[in-house]
Amino acid sequence: VNALAWHLRGTAIADSGEMRAGLVHRIDKNTSGLLVIAKNEQAHARLAKQFFDHTIYRRYVALVWGDFAEDEGTITGNIGRSPRERQKMYVFEDGSDGKHAVTHYEVLETFGHVSLVKCVLETGRTHQIRVHMRHIGHPLFNDARYGGDQILRGTTAASYRQFVNNCFSTCPRQALHARTLGFTHPRTGEEMF
């Protein structure tokens, strides 16, 4: 937000005194991709409402451990704080706790023991993709919080371990990228992606 304010200094919007920029959409720490930043309070309120109403289109790509039995599917499960580890989120299958969460996935490509998947969110819960993928047995590649930072598939050969460790070094975070955001422009009503 500060970078946006600096970038807009000296422009008509900044000089009018109406610019109260705000972060509308953020991604998890160590996730690459898109942010949505509103230039003023009115835009912020309208965009935030779209996120609250789950009318924003969010598409991510992720590299996950394992091959999928089905090339596409839907994961539904309430997400809330883990009862054992407060730093983690957890899927409550029985719906006893947490908030309703839905993730649609499609396998884009398989690379031996990992798969590249597209994830489209119906809801937007903290760590939703990371937790849902872990829940179905496919933690994100190199996701230290949810167990993907260990070799979960493949051989025990030293050369394979070295290859995976080199991959971990190349991508020293969970392999998750916010690829596409779609929303209605807060002023014009135009659909934007």
C-alpha positions as MATLAB code, in Angstrom:
seq = 'VNALAWHLRGTAIADSGEMRAGLVHRIDKNTSGLLVIAKNEQAHARLAKQFFDHTIYRRYVALVWGDFAEDEGTITGNIGRSPRERQKMYVFEDGSDGKHAVTHYEVLETFGHVSLVKCVLETGRTHQIRVHMRHIGHPLFNDARYGGDQILRGTTAASYRQFVNNCFSTCPRQALHARTLGFTHPRTGEEMF';
ca = [
       0.000    0.000    0.000;
       2.836    2.378    0.843;
       4.486    1.599   -2.494;
       1.231    2.430   -4.283;
       0.915    5.709   -2.387;
       4.505    6.590   -3.291;
       3.916    5.686   -6.932;
       0.788    7.859   -7.117;
       2.291   10.903   -5.374;
       1.801   14.086   -7.365;
      -1.148   12.660   -9.344;
      -4.650   14.127   -9.311;
      -6.001   11.305   -7.145;
      -3.278   11.735   -4.524;
      -3.534   15.540   -4.542;
      -7.334   15.476   -4.148;
      -6.973   14.004   -0.666;
      -9.302   11.104   -1.574;
      -6.574    8.528   -1.775;
      -6.811    6.199    1.180;
      -5.453    3.066   -0.414;
      -6.055   -0.274    1.206;
      -5.036   -3.865    0.742;
      -8.106   -5.828   -0.346;
      -6.649   -9.240   -1.218;
      -3.445  -10.634    0.129;
      -1.893  -14.006   -0.363;
      -0.287  -16.246    2.225;
       3.253  -15.438    3.201;
       5.659  -17.199    0.848;
       3.022  -17.490   -1.894;
       3.684  -15.675   -5.141;
       1.104  -13.930   -7.248;
      -1.466  -11.198   -7.325;
      -2.644   -8.607   -4.836;
      -5.646   -6.296   -5.036;
      -5.058   -2.804   -3.689;
      -7.801   -0.173   -3.706;
      -6.859    3.443   -4.405;
      -9.552    4.935   -2.162;
     -12.000    4.074    0.615;
     -15.017    3.637   -1.654;
     -13.197    1.220   -3.952;
     -11.834   -0.610   -0.914;
     -15.319   -1.074    0.555;
     -16.815   -2.303   -2.736;
     -13.972   -4.733   -3.424;
     -13.934   -5.995    0.164;
     -17.667   -6.729   -0.119;
     -17.036   -8.828   -3.228;
     -14.463  -10.870   -1.319;
     -16.826  -11.201    1.646;
     -19.670  -12.326   -0.656;
     -17.333  -14.809   -2.399;
     -18.056  -13.311   -5.823;
     -14.352  -12.893   -6.629;
     -12.856  -15.445   -9.026;
      -9.567  -16.800   -7.619;
      -7.420  -19.269   -9.518;
      -4.132  -20.606   -8.209;
      -1.588  -23.091   -9.495;
       0.233  -25.387   -7.117;
       2.825  -28.129   -7.292;
       1.752  -30.947   -4.992;
       3.105  -34.329   -3.978;
       1.677  -37.428   -5.685;
      -0.502  -38.530   -8.565;
      -4.259  -38.084   -8.437;
      -6.734  -40.903   -9.024;
      -9.090  -38.380  -10.672;
      -7.931  -35.513  -12.905;
     -10.375  -33.123  -11.295;
     -12.467  -32.876   -8.201;
     -13.864  -30.788   -5.394;
     -12.674  -30.708   -1.809;
     -15.258  -29.631    0.738;
     -14.420  -29.407    4.408;
     -14.686  -26.857    7.184;
     -11.384  -25.153    7.963;
     -10.434  -23.814   11.378;
      -7.475  -23.633   13.758;
      -5.911  -26.982   14.526;
      -6.837  -28.178   18.017;
      -3.253  -29.452   18.485;
      -1.105  -26.826   16.752;
      -2.431  -23.258   16.821;
      -0.100  -22.164   13.983;
      -1.796  -24.603   11.604;
      -5.226  -24.763   10.095;
      -7.176  -28.017   10.069;
     -10.044  -29.638    8.134;
     -13.002  -30.602   10.342;
     -14.669  -33.221    8.163;
     -17.674  -33.566   10.426;
     -18.341  -29.819   10.321;
     -18.024  -29.578   14.107;
     -15.780  -26.517   13.921;
     -14.259  -24.068   11.453;
     -15.826  -22.365    8.463;
     -17.244  -23.875    5.284;
     -14.572  -24.128    2.556;
     -14.673  -25.403   -1.030;
     -11.728  -25.886   -3.403;
     -12.087  -27.162   -6.980;
      -8.948  -28.672   -8.507;
      -7.811  -29.891  -11.897;
      -4.567  -31.711  -12.642;
      -2.721  -29.801  -15.361;
       0.366  -32.007  -15.612;
       2.109  -34.817  -13.762;
       5.889  -34.906  -13.266;
       6.819  -38.285  -11.856;
       6.008  -37.959   -8.158;
       4.511  -34.461   -8.170;
       1.562  -32.897   -9.983;
       0.808  -29.384  -11.165;
      -2.780  -28.520  -10.264;
      -5.104  -25.601  -10.870;
      -7.188  -24.658   -7.832;
     -10.274  -22.456   -7.990;
     -11.649  -21.229   -4.687;
     -15.326  -20.879   -3.891;
     -14.442  -19.603   -0.450;
     -11.355  -17.876    0.886;
     -10.144  -19.371    4.138;
      -6.692  -19.017    5.662;
      -4.320  -21.548    4.054;
      -7.308  -23.091    2.239;
      -5.464  -24.717   -0.670;
      -2.575  -25.837    1.527;
      -4.905  -27.418    4.098;
      -7.310  -28.997    1.607;
      -4.497  -30.532   -0.452;
      -2.851  -31.898    2.692;
      -6.219  -33.276    3.787;
      -6.559  -35.373    0.611;
      -2.971  -36.617    0.839;
      -1.278  -34.185   -1.564;
       0.660  -31.579    0.446;
       2.128  -28.689   -1.504;
       5.704  -29.211   -2.608;
       8.092  -27.748   -0.010;
       5.306  -26.590    2.320;
       7.077  -26.763    5.682;
       3.964  -26.013    7.736;
       1.867  -28.841    6.259;
       4.469  -31.558    5.688;
       5.397  -31.017    2.050;
       9.027  -30.201    2.827;
       9.936  -33.892    3.067;
      10.288  -36.472    0.330;
       6.825  -38.016    0.303;
       6.963  -39.980   -2.966;
       9.691  -41.629   -4.988;
      12.722  -43.740   -4.194;
      15.209  -43.759   -1.352;
      18.163  -43.388   -3.731;
      20.697  -40.731   -2.772;
      20.566  -39.182   -6.243;
      16.773  -38.734   -5.964;
      17.110  -37.183   -2.501;
      19.743  -34.794   -3.870;
      17.492  -33.887   -6.816;
      14.526  -33.110   -4.527;
      16.719  -31.128   -2.128;
      18.017  -29.101   -5.085;
      14.390  -28.426   -6.071;
      13.628  -27.325   -2.507;
      16.600  -24.935   -2.695;
      15.387  -23.552   -6.025;
      11.890  -22.963   -4.628;
      12.452  -22.285   -0.903;
       8.722  -21.922   -0.104;
       5.461  -23.732   -0.766;
       4.930  -24.050   -4.516;
       1.740  -21.960   -4.711;
       1.005  -19.067   -7.060;
      -2.051  -16.762   -7.227;
      -2.522  -16.821  -10.998;
      -5.848  -15.086  -11.742;
      -8.203  -12.768   -9.881;
     -11.534  -11.734  -11.333;
     -13.817   -9.067   -9.890;
     -16.206   -6.295  -10.808;
     -14.558   -2.892  -11.139;
     -15.732   -0.883   -8.106;
     -16.547    2.244  -10.125;
     -17.545    1.111  -13.650;
     -19.032   -2.307  -12.873;
     -16.889   -3.818  -15.636;
     -15.828   -7.421  -15.110;
     -12.047   -7.578  -14.837;
      -9.528  -10.427  -14.741;
];
